[in-house]
Short mmCIF file of C-alpha atoms and ligand atoms in Angstrom, two decimals:
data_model
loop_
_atom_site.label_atom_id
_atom_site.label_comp_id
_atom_site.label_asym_id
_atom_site.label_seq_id
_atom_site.Cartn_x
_atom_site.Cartn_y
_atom_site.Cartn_z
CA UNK X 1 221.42 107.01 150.95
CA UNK X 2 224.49 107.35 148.74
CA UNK X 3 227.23 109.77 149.30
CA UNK X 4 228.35 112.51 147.45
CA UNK X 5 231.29 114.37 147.36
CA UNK X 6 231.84 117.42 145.33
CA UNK X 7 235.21 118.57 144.04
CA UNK X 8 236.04 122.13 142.92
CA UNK X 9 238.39 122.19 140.04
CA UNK X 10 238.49 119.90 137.88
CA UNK X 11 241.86 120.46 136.99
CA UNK X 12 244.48 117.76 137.11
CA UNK X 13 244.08 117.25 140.77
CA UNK X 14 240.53 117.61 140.89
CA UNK X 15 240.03 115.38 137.87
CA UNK X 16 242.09 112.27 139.09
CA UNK X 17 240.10 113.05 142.66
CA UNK X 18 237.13 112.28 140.68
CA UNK X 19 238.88 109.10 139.04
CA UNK X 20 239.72 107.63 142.29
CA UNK X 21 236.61 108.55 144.09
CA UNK X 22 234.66 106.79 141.60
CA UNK X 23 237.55 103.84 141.04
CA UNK X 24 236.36 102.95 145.04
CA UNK X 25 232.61 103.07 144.84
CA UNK X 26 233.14 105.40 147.04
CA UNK X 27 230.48 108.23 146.52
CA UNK X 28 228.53 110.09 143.73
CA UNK X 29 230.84 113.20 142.19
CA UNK X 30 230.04 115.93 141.16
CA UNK X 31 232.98 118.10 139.42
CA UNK X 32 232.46 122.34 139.56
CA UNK X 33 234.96 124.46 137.36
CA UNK X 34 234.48 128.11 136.34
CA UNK X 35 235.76 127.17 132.64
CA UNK X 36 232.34 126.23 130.60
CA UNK X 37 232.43 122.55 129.29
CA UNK X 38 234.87 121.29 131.38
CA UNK X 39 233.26 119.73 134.65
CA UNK X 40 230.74 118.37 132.41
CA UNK X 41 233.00 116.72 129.46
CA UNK X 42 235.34 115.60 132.16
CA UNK X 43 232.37 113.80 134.21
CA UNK X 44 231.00 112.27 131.29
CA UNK X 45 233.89 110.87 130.52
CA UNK X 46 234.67 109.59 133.87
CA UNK X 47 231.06 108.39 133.53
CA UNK X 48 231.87 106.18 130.73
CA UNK X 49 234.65 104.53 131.73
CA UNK X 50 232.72 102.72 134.35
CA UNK X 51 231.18 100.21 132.33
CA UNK X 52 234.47 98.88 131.54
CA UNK X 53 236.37 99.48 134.84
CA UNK X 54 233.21 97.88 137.43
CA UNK X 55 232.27 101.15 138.81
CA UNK X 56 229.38 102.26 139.20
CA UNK X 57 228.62 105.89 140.61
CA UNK X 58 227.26 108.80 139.14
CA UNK X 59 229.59 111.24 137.81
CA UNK X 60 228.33 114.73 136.50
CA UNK X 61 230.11 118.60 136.10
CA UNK X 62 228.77 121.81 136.61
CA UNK X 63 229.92 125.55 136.88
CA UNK X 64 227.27 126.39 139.63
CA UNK X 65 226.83 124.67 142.62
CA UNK X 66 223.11 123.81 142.07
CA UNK X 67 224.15 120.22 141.65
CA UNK X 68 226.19 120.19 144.69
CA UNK X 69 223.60 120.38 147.52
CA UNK X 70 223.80 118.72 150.24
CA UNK X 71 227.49 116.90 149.65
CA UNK X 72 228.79 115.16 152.53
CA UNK X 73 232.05 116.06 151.35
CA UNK X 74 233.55 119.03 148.95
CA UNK X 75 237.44 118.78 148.14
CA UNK X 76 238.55 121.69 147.20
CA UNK X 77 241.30 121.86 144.62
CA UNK X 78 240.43 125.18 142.61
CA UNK X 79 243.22 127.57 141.65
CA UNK X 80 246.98 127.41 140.11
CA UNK X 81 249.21 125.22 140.30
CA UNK X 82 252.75 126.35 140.74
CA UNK X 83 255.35 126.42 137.71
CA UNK X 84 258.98 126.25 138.03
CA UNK X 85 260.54 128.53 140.07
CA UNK X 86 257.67 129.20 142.18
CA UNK X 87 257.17 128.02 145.56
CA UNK X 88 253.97 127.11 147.00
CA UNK X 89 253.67 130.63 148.44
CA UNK X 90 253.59 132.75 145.24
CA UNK X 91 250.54 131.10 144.62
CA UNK X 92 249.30 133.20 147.78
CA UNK X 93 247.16 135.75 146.55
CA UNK X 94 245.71 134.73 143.65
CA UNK X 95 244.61 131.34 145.12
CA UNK X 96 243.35 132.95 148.09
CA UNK X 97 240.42 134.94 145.98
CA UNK X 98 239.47 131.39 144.06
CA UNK X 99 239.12 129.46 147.44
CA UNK X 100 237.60 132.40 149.48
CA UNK X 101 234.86 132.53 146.78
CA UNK X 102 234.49 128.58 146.22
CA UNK X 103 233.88 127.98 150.02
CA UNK X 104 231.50 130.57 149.84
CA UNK X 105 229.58 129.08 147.20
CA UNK X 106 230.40 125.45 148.20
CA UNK X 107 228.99 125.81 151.48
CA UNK X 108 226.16 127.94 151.07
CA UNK X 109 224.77 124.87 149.00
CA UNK X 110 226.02 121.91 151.65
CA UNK X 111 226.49 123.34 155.09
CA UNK X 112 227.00 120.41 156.68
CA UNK X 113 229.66 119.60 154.41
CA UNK X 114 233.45 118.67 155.23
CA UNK X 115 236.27 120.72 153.60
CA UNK X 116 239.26 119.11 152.24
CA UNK X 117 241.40 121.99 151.11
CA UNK X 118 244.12 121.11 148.54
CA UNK X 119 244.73 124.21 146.77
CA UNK X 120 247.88 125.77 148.17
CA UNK X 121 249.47 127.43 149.86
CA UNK X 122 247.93 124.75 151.69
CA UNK X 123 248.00 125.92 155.16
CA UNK X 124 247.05 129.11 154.44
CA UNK X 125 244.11 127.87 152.46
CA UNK X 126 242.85 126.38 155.06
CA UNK X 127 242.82 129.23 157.55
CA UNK X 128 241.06 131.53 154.71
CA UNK X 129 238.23 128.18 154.10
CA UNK X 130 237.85 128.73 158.23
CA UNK X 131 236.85 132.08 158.06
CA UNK X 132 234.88 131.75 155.01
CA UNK X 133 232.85 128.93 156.20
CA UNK X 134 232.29 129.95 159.30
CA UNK X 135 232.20 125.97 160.48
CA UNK X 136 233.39 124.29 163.15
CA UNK X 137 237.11 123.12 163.08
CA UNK X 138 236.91 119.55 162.94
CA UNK X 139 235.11 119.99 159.52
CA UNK X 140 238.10 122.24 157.55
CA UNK X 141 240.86 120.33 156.80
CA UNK X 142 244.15 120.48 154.88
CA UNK X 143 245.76 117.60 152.69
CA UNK X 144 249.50 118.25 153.01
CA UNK X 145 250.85 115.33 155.11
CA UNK X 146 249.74 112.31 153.69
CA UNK X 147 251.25 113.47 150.47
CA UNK X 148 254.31 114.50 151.78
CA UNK X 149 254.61 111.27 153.97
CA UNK X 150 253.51 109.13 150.52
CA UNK X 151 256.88 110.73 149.13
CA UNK X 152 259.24 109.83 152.33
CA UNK X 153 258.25 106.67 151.99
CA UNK X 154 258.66 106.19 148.81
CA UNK X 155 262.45 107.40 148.58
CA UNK X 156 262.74 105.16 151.98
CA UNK X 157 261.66 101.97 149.99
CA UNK X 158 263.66 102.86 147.18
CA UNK X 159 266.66 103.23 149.13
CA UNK X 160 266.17 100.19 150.80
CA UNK X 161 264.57 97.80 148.23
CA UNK X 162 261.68 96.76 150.73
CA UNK X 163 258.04 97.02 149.93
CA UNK X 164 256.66 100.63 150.67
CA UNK X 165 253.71 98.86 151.93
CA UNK X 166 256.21 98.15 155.39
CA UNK X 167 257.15 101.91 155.59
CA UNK X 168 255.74 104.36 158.00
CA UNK X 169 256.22 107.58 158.68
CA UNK X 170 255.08 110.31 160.08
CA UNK X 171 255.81 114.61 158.69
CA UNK X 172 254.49 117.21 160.55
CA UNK X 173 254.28 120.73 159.88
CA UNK X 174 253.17 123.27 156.98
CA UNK X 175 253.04 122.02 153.42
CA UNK X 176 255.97 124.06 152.25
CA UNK X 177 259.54 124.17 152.00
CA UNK X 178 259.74 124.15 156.32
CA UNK X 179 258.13 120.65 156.35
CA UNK X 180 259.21 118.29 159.42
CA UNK X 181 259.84 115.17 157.99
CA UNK X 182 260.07 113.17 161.68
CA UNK X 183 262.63 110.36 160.84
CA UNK X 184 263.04 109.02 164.19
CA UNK X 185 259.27 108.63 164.43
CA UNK X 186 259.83 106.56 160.72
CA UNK X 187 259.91 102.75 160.54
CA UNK X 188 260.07 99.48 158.58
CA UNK X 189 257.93 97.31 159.90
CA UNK X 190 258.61 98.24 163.06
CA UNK X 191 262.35 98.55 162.34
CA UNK X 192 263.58 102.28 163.52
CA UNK X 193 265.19 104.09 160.28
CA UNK X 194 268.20 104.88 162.33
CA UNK X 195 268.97 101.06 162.64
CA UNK X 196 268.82 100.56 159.10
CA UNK X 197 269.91 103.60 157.74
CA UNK X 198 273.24 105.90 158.61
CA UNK X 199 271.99 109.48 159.40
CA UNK X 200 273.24 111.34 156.39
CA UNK X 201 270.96 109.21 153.83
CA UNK X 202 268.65 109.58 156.37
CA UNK X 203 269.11 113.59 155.80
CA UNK X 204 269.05 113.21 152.21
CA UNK X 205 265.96 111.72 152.06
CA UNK X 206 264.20 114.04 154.57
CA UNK X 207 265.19 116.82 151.78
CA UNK X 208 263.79 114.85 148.40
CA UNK X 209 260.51 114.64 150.75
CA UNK X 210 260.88 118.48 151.52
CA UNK X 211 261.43 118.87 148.04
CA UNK X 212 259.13 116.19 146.52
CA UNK X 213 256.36 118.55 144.90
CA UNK X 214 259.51 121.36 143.87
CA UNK X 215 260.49 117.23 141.92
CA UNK X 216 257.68 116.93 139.86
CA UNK X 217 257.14 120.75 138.77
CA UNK X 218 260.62 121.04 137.25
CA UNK X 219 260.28 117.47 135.32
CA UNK X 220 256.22 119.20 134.62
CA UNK X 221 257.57 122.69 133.97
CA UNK X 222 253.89 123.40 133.38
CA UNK X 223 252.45 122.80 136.23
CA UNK X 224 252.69 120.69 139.75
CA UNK X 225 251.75 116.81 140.83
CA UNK X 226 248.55 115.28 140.73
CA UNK X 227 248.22 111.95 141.00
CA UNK X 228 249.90 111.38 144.37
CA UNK X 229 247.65 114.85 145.56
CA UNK X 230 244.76 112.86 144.84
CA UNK X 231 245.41 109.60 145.64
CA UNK X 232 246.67 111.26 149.28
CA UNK X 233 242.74 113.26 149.19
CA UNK X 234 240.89 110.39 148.15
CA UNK X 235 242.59 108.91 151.31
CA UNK X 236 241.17 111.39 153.61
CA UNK X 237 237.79 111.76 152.16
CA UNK X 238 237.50 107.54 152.40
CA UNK X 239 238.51 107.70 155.97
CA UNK X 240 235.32 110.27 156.33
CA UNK X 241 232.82 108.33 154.65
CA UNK X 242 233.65 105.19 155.97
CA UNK X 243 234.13 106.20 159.60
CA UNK X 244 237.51 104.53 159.22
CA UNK X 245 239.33 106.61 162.19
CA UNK X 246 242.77 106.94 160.45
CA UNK X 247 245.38 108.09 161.87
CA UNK X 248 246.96 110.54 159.42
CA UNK X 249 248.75 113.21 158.85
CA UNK X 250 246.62 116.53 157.94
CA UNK X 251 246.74 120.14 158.35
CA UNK X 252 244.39 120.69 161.31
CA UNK X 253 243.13 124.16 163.19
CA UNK X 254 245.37 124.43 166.61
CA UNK X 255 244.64 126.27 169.28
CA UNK X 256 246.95 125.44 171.54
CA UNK X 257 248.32 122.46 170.60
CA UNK X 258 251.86 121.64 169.77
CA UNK X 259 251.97 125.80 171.73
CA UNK X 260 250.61 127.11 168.27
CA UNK X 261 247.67 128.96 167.99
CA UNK X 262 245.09 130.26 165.43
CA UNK X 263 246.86 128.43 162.60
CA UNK X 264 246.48 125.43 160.25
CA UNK X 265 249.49 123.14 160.52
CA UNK X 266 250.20 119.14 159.82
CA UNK X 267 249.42 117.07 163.13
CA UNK X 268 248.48 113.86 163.18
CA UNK X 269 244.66 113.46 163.71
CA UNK X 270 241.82 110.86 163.17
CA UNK X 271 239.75 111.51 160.61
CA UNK X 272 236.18 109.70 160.90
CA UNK X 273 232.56 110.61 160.38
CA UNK X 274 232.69 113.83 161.60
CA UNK X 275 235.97 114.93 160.20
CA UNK X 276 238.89 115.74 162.61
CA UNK X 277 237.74 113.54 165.60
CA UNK X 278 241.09 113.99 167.20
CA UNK X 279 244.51 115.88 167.28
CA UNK X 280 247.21 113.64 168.56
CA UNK X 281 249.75 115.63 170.63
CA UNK X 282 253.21 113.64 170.33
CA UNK X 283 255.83 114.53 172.88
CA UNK X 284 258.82 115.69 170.35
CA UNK X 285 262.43 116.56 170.71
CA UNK X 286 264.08 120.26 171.36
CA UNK X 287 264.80 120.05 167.35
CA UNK X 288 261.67 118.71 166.10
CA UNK X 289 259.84 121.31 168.33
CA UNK X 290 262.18 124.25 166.83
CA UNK X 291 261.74 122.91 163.06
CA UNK X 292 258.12 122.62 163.93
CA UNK X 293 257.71 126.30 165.31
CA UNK X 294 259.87 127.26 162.28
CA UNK X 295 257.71 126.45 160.12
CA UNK X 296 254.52 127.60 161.93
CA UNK X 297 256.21 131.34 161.78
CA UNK X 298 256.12 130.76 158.03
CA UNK X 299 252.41 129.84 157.73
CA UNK X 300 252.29 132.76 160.01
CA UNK X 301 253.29 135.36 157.34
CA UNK X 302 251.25 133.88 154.92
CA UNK X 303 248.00 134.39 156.97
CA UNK X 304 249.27 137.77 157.65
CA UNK X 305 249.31 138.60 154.15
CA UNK X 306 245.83 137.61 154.08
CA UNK X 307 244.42 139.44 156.71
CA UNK X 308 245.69 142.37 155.49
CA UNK X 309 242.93 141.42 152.11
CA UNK X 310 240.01 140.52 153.88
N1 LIG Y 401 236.13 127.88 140.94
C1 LIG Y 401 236.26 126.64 140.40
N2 LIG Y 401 237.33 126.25 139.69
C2 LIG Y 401 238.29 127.15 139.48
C3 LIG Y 401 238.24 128.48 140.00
C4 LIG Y 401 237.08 128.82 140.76
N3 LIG Y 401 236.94 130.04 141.30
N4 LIG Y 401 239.37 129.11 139.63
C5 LIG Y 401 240.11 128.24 138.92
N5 LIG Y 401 239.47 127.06 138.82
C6 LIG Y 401 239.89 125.83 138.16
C7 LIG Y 401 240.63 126.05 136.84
O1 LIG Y 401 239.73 126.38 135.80
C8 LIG Y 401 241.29 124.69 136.66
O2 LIG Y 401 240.48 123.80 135.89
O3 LIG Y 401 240.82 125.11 138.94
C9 LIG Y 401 241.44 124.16 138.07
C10 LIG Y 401 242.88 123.96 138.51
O4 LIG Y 401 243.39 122.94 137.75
P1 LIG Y 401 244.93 122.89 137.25
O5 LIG Y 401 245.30 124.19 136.63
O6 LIG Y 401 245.09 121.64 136.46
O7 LIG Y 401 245.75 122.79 138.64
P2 LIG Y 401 245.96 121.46 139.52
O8 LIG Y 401 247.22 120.81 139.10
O9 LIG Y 401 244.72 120.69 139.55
O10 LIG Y 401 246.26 122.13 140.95
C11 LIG Y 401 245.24 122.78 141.65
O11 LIG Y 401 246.04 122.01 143.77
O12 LIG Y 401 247.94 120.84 144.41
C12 LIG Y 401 247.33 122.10 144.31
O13 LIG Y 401 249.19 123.63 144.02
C13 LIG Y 401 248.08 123.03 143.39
O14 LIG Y 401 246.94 125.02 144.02
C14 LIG Y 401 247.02 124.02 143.03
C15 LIG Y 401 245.73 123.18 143.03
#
């Protein structure tokens, strides 16, 4: 049977989620927005631009969730995007009532769904989706660090004229302005970033990734990044269907791990069939462990503030 992944908003994130989900044969899409027309003009365009691309899925819109039933996966990327000046955290409330009411919907018509939250504050988002949907952990996740680690790597290749295909690297952490960009954990083909790099670029380009998405919204002004969100989504959601077992980056549900508990923050986990299949506990250093707690205490607040509107 073919797959189908839904994707609420179809926004600029949501949108190029579509573009890429289709662009991969990867499943059938169906777009949901509360705006009238545009899920359905957006899908039909998608629609037609697979005779000329090679792709062949179906693509449709909707503002119910009728269509929806039974998707194996729904990526949620309903809500505002930030504007300059704004972090990711004055999004808080007003994102919070669009995702608490699109998981409602979104799982009441596939309950065996898997969440990918994107809407931010990410972390946060996913804590309210966990509540909402009631299901089990390994099926609510958060797209935060594969985005953020796209971005290191990218300013690492750049600074180093090498293929971006050779860097890795690994950022843990909430997807705000607390990050923990793990350099020493960062390579070139093996090559540790320390050996090839002296430790104030290395600095320097731990803040561009802190500040990557803060980047795009000033050169935007209107509104925030969308085609590395959705490329770093797409990711995630192909590891799922596939059964790929990446190893990435994502904001996962801890309860214990990493000494944090009862809160979403980016781990690396692998991500196969049945979502988060496992958390991957790295031994870290005194400062990595302090950044990390740092910026646990300020996903912290922000589910605080939410509690307080449930
Ligand atoms: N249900 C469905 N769609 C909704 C709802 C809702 N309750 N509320 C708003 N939307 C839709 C809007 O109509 C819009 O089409 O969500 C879409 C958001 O699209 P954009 O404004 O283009 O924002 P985008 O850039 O896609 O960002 C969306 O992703 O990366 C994050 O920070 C970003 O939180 C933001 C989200």
């Amino acid at each position: 049977m073919r797959k189908k992944v839904t994707v609420v908003g179809a926004g600029n994130v949501g949108a190029n989620c579509a573009l890429r989900l289709a662009g991969k044969e990867l499943a059938d899409v169906v777009l949901v927005d509360v705006v009238d027309g545009v899920p359905q003009g957006k899908g039909l365009d998608l629609l037609e631009s697979g005779p000329v691309e090679g792709y062949d899925v179906n693509i449709t819109g909707a503002n119910d969730y009728g269509p929806t039933a039974n998707s194996d996966i729904v990526i949620i990327t309903a809500g505002f995007p930030r504007t300059p000046g704004m972090s990711r955290d004055d999004l808080l409330i007003k994102n919070y009532e669009v995702v608490k009411t699109a998981t409602e919907q979104a799982v009441k018509a596939s309950p065996n769904a898997i969440l990918i939250l994107v809407t931010n504050p990410l972390d946060a988002m996913c804590w309210t989706a966990l509540q909402v949907s009631k299901f089990p952990k390994a099926r609510v996740i958060g797209m935060a660090g594969v985005l953020d680690t796209a971005r290191f790597r990218t300013f690492i290749a750049q600074e180093l004229n090498v293929s971006v295909e050779n860097v890795t690297a690994l950022v843990l952490g909430g997807h705000g302005d607390t990050m923990v960009p793990i350099a020493r954990l960062t390579s070139v083909s093996g090559i540790p970033l320390s050996q090839l790099l002296d430790q104030a670029t290395i600095d320097r380009l731990v803040q561009r990734a802190r500040d990557g998405g803060a980047e795009i919204v000033k050169y935007l002004k209107t509104g925030s990044a969308y085609y590395a969100p959705s490329s770093a989504a797409v990711e995630m959601a192909e590891s799922i269907l596939k059964d790929k077992k990446k190893v990435l980056p994502c904001a996962a549900y801890l309860e214990g791990e990493y000494g944090i508990k009862g809160l979403y923050v980016g781990v690396p986990v692998k991500l196969g069939a049945k979502g988060i299949e496992k958390i991957y506990e790295i031994k870290l250093q005194p400062d990595e462990q302090a950044a990390l707690q740092k910026s646990a205490a300020a996903v912290q607040e922000l589910v605080d503030v939410i509690k307080t509107k449930m």
